[in-house]
PDB file of C-alpha atoms in Angstrom:
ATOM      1  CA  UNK A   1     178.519  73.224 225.668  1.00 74.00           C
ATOM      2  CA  UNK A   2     175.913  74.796 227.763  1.00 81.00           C
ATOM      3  CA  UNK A   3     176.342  73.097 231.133  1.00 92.00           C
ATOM      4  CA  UNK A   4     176.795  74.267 234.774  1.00 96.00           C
ATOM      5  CA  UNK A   5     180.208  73.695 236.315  1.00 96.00           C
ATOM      6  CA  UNK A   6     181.276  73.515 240.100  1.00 98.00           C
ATOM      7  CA  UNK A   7     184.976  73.988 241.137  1.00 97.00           C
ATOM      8  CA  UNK A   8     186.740  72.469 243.411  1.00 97.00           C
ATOM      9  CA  UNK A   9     185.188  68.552 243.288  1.00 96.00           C
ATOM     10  CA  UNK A  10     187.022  67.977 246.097  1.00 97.00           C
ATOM     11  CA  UNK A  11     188.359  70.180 249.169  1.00 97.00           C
ATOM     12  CA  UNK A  12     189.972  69.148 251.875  1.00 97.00           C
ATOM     13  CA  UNK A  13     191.643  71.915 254.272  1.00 96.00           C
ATOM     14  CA  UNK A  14     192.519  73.170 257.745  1.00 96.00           C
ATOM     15  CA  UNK A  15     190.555  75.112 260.141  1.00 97.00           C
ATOM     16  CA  UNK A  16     189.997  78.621 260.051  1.00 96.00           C
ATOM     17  CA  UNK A  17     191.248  78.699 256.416  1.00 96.00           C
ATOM     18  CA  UNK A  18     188.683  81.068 254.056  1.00 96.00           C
ATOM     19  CA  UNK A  19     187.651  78.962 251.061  1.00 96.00           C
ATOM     20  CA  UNK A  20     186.114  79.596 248.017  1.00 97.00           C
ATOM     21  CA  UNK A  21     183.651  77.276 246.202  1.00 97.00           C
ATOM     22  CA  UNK A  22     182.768  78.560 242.521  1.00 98.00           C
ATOM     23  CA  UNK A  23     179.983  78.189 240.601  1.00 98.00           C
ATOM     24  CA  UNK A  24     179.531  79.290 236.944  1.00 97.00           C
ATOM     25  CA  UNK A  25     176.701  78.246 234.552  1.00 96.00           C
ATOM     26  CA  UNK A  26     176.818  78.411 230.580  1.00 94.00           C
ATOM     27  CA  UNK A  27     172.832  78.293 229.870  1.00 90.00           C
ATOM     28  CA  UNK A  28     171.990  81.700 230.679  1.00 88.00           C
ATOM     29  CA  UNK A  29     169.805  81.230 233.740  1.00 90.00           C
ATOM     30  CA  UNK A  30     168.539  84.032 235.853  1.00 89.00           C
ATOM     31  CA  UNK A  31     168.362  81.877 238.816  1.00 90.00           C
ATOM     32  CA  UNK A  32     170.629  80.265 240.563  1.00 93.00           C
ATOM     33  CA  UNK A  33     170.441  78.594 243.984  1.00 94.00           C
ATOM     34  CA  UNK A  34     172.958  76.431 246.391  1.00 95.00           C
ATOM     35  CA  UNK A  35     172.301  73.645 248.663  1.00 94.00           C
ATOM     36  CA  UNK A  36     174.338  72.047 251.303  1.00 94.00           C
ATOM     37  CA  UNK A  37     173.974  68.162 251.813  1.00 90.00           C
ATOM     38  CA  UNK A  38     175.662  66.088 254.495  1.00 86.00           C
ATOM     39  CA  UNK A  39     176.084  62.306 253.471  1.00 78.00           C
ATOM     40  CA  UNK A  40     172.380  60.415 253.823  1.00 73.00           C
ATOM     41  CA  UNK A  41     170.327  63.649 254.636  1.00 79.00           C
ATOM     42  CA  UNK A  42     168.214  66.114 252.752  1.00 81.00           C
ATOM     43  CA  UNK A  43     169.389  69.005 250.474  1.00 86.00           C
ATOM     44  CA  UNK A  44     169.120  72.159 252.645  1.00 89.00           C
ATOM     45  CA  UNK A  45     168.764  75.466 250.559  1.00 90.00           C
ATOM     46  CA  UNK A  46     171.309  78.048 251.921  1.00 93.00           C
ATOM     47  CA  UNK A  47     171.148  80.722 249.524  1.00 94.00           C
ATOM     48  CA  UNK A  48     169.542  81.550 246.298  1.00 92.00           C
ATOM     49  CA  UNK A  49     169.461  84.531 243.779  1.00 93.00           C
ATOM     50  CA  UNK A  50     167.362  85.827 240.840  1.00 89.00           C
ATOM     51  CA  UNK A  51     169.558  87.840 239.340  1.00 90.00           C
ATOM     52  CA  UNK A  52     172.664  90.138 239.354  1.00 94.00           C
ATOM     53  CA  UNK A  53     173.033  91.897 242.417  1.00 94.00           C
ATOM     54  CA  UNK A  54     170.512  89.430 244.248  1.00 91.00           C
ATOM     55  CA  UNK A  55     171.313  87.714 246.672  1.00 94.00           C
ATOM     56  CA  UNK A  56     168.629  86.008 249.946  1.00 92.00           C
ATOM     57  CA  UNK A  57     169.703  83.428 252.735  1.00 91.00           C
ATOM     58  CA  UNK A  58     167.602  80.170 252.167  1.00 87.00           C
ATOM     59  CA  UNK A  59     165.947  77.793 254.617  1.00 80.00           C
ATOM     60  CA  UNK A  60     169.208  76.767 256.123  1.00 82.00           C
ATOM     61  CA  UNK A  61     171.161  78.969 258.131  1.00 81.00           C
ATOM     62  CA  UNK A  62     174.449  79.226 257.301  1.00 85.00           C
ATOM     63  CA  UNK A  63     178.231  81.143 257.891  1.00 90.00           C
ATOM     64  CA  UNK A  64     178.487  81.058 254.144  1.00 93.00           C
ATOM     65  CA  UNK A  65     178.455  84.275 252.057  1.00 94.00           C
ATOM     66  CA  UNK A  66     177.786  84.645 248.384  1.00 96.00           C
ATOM     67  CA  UNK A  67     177.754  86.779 245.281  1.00 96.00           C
ATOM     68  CA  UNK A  68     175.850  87.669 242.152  1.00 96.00           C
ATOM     69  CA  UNK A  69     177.823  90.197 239.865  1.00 97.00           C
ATOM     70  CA  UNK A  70     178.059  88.239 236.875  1.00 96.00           C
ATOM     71  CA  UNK A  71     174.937  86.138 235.692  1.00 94.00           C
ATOM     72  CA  UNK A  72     176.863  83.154 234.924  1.00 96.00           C
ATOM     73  CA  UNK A  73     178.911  83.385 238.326  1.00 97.00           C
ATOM     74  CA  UNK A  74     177.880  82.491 241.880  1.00 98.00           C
ATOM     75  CA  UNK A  75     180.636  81.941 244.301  1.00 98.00           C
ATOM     76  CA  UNK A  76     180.145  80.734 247.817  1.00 97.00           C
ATOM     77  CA  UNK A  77     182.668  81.717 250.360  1.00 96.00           C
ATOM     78  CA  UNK A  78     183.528  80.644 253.782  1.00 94.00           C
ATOM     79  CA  UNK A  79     185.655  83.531 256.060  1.00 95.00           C
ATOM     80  CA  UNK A  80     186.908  80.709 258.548  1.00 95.00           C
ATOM     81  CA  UNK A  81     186.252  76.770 257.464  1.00 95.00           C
ATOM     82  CA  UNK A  82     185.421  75.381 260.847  1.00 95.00           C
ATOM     83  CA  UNK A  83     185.165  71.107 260.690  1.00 95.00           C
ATOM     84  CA  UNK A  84     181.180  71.855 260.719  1.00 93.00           C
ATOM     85  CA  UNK A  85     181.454  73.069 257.606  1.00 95.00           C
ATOM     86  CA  UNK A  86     182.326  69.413 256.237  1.00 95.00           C
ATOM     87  CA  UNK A  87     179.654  69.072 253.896  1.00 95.00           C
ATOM     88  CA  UNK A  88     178.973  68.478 250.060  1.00 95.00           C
ATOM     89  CA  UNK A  89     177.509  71.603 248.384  1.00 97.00           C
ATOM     90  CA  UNK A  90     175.281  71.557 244.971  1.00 96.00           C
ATOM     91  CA  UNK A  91     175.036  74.361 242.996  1.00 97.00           C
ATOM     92  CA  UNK A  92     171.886  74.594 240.825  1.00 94.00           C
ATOM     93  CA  UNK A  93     170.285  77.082 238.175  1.00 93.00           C
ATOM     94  CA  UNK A  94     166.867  77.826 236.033  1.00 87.00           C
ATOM     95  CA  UNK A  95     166.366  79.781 233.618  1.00 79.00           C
ATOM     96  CA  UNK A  96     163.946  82.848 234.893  1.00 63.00           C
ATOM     97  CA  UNK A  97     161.258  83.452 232.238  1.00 58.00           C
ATOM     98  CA  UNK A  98     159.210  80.177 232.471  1.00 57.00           C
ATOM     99  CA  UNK A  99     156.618  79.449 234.574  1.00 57.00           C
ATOM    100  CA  UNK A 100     157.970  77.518 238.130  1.00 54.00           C
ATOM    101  CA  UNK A 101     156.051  74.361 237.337  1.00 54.00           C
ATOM    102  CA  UNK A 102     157.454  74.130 233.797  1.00 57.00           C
ATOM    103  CA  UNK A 103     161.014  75.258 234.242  1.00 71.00           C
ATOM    104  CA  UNK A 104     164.028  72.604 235.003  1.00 80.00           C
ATOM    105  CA  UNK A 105     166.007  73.466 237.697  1.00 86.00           C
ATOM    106  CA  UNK A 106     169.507  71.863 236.536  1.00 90.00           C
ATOM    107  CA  UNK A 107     171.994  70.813 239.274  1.00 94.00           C
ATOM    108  CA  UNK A 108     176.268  71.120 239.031  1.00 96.00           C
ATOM    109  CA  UNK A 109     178.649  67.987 240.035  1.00 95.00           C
ATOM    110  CA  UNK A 110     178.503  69.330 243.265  1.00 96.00           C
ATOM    111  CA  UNK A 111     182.187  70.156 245.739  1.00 97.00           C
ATOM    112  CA  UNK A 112     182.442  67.622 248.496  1.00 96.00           C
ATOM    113  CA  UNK A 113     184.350  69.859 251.561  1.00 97.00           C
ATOM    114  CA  UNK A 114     185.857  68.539 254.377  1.00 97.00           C
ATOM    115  CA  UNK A 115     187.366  70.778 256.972  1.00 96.00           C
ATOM    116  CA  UNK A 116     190.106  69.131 259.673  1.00 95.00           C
TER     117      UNK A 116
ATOM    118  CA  UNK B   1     156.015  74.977 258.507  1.00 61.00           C
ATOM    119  CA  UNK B   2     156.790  73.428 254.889  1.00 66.00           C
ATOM    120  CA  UNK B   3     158.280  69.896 255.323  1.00 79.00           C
ATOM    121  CA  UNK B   4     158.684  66.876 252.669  1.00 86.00           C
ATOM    122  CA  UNK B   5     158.644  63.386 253.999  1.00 90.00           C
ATOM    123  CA  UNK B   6     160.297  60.379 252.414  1.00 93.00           C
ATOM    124  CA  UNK B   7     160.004  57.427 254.926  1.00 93.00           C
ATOM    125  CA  UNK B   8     162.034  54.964 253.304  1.00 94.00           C
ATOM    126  CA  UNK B   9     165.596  55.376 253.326  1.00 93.00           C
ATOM    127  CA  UNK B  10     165.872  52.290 251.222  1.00 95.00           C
ATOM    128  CA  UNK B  11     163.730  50.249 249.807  1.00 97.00           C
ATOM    129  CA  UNK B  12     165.444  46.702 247.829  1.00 97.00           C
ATOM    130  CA  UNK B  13     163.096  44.974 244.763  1.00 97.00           C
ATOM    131  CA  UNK B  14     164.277  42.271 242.558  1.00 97.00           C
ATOM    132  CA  UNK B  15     163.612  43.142 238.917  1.00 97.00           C
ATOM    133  CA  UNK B  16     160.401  43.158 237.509  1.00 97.00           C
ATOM    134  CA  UNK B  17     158.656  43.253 240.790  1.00 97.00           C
ATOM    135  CA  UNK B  18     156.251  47.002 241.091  1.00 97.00           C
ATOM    136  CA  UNK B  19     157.686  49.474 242.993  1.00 97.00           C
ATOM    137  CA  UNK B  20     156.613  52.788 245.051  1.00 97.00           C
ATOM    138  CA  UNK B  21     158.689  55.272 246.444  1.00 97.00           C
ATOM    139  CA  UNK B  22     156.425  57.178 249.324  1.00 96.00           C
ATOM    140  CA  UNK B  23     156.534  60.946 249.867  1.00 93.00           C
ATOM    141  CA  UNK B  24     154.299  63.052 251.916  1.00 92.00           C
ATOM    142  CA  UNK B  25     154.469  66.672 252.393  1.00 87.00           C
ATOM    143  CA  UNK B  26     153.494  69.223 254.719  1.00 83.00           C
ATOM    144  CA  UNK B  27     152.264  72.376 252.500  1.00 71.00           C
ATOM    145  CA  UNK B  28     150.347  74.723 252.238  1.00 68.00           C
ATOM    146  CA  UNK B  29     148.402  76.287 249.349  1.00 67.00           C
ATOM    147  CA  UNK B  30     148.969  74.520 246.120  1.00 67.00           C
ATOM    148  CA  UNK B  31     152.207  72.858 245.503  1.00 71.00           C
ATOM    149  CA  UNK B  32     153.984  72.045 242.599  1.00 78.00           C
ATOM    150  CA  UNK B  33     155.559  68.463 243.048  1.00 84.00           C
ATOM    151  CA  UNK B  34     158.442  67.399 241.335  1.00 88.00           C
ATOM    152  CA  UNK B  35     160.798  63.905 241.608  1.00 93.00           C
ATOM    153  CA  UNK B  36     164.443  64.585 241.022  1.00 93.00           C
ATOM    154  CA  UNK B  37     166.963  61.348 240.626  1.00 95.00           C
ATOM    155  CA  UNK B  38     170.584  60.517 241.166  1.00 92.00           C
ATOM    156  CA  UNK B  39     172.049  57.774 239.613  1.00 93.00           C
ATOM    157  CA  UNK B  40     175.459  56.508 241.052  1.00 89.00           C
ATOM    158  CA  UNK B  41     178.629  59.169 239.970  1.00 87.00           C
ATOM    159  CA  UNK B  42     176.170  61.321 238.285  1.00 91.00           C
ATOM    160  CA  UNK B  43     174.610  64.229 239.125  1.00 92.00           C
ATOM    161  CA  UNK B  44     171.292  64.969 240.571  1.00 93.00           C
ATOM    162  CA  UNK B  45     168.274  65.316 237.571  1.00 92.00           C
ATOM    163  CA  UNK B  46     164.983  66.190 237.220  1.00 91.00           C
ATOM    164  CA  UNK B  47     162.667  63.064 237.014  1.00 93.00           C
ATOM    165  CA  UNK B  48     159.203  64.202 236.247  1.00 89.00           C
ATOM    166  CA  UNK B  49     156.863  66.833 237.395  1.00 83.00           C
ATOM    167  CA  UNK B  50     153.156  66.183 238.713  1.00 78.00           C
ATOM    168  CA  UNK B  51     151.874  69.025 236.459  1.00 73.00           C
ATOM    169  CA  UNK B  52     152.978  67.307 232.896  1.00 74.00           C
ATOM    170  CA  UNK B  53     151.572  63.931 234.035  1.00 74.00           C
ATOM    171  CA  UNK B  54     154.145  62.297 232.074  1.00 79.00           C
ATOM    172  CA  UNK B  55     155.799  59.046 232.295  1.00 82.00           C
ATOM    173  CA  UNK B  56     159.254  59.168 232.146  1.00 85.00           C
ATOM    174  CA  UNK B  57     160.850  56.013 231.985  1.00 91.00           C
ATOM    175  CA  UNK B  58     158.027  53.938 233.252  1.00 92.00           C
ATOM    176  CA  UNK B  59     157.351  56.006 236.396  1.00 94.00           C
ATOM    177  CA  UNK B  60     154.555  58.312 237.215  1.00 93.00           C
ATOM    178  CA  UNK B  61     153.600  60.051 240.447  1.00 91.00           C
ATOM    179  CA  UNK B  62     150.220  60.809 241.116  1.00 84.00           C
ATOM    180  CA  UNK B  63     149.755  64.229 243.613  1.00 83.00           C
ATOM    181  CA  UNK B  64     147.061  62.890 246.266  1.00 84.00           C
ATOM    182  CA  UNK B  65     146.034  66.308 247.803  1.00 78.00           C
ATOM    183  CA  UNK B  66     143.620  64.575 250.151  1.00 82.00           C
ATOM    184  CA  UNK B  67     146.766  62.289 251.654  1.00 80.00           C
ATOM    185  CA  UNK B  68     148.977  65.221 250.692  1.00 86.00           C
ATOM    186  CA  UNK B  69     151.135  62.511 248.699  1.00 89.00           C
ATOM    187  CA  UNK B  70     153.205  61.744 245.631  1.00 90.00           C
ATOM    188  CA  UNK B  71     154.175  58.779 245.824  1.00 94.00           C
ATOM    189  CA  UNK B  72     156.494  57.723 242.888  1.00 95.00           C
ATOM    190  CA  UNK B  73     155.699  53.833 240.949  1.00 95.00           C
ATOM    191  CA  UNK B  74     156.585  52.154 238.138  1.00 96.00           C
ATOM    192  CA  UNK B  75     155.559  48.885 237.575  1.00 96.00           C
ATOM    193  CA  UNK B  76     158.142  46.573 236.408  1.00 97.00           C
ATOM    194  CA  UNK B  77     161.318  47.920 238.571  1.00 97.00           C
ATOM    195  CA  UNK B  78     164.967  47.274 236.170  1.00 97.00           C
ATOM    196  CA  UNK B  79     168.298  47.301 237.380  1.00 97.00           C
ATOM    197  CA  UNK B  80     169.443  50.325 235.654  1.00 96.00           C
ATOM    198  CA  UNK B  81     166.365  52.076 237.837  1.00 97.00           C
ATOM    199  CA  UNK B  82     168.599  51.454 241.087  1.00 97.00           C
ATOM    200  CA  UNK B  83     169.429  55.472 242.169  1.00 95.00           C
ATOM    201  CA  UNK B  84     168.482  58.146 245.216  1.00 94.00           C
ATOM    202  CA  UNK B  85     165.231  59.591 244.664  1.00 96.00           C
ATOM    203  CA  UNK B  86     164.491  63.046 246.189  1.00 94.00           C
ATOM    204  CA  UNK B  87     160.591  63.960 245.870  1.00 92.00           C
ATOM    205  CA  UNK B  88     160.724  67.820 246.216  1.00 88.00           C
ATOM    206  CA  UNK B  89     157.837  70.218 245.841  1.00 78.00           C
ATOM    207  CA  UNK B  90     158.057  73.876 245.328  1.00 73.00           C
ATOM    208  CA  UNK B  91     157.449  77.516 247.561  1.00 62.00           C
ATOM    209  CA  UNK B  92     155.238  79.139 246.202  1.00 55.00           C
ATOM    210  CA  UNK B  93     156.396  81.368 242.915  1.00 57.00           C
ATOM    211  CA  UNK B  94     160.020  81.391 243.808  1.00 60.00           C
ATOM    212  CA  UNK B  95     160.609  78.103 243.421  1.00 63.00           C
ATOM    213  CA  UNK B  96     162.288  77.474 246.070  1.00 72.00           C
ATOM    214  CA  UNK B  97     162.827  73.704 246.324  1.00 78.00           C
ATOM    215  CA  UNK B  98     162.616  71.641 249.224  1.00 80.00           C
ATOM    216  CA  UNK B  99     164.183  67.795 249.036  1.00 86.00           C
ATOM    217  CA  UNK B 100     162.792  64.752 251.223  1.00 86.00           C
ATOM    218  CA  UNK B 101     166.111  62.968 252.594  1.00 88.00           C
ATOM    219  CA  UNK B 102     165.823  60.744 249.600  1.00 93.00           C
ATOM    220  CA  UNK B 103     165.067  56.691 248.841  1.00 96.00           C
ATOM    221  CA  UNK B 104     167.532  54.583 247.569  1.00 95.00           C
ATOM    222  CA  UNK B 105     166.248  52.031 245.119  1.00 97.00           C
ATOM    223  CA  UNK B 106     168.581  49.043 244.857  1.00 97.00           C
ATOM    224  CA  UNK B 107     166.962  46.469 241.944  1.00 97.00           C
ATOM    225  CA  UNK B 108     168.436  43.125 242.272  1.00 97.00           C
ATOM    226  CA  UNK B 109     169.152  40.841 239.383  1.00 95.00           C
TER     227      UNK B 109
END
């Protein structure tokens, strides 16, 4: 089934520790984008990419570091989880060929992170 | 620089009363406005988008370039309507998203 998957759901792990968070999408999208949301705030965009081998930093700065050498694939990783880090991160995709105002941009279950 | 306002961090209607969920934005050139939803345990999901002028599910938005709003109403609020709402307009061509903080609609019985 065509869907867009996010693993862990849940992470919960010391300081300094490097992490992984993985995203991988079924639906063939070009684009795919993360966001970082602490509990009752707005979703910040902290990377995005349009393709394999493309990778840009979004609006939000962050420590985070990701990758684009699959299409379907688009892990985030942390070198050093630091308890700023606590956060839940969405992991989102659209397909690339459709006009911006027409396309869906479909979201993952999202991986809730806290760091101790 | 670009910024998407959602002053209502909750906002609490009994069913069947109207309701509008503000947003105001901060943009310039011309935006492409879209209302995403979360309903509780699932995950976040496109709504509707100003440019289809659509109703889905009894609500329609209405971009206001003069106020530089989209405010989001339906008329008769139901209880299965009670969710976060993120209004979120677009960058430019690289639709790059930015989200409000989000209303909560709670729809009382």
């Amino acid at each position: 089934e065509a869907d867009i998957y996010q693993t862990p759901r849940y992470l919960v792990i010391g300081t300094g520790k490097k992490i992984t968070l993985e995203c991988s999408q079924t639906m063939g999208h070009d684009k795919m984008y993360w966001y970082q949301q602490d509990p009752g705030m707005e979703l910040h965009l902290i990377h995005y990419s349009y393709g394999v081998n493309s990778t840009e930093k979004g609006d939000l700065s962050s420590e985070s570091t990701v990758s684009r050498i699959r299409t379907e694939h688009f892990p985030l990783t942390l070198e050093s989880a630091r308890p700023s880090h606590t956060s839940q991160y969405l992991c989102a995709s659209r397909a690339g060929g459709g006009a911006a105002s027409t396309d869906t941009q479909y979201f993952g279950p999202g991986t809730r992170l806290t760091v101790l | 620089a670009q910024r998407v306002t959602q002053p209502e961090k909750l906002l609490s209607v009994f069913k069947g009363a109207p309701v509008e969920l503000k947003c105001n934005y901060s943009y310039s050139g011309s935006p492409e406005l879209f209302w995403y939803v979360q309903y509780s345990r699932q995950r976040l999901q496109l709504l509707l988008r100003h440019i289809s002028r659509e109703s889905i599910k009894g609500f329609t938005a209405d971009l206001n370039k003069g106020e530089t709003s989209f405010h989001l109403k339906k008329p008769f609020a139901q209880e299965e309507d009670s969710a976060m709402y993120y209004c979120a307009p677009t960058r430019d061509s690289s639709y790059k998203l930015i989200f409000g903080s989000g209303t909560r609609l709670l729809v009382r019985p």
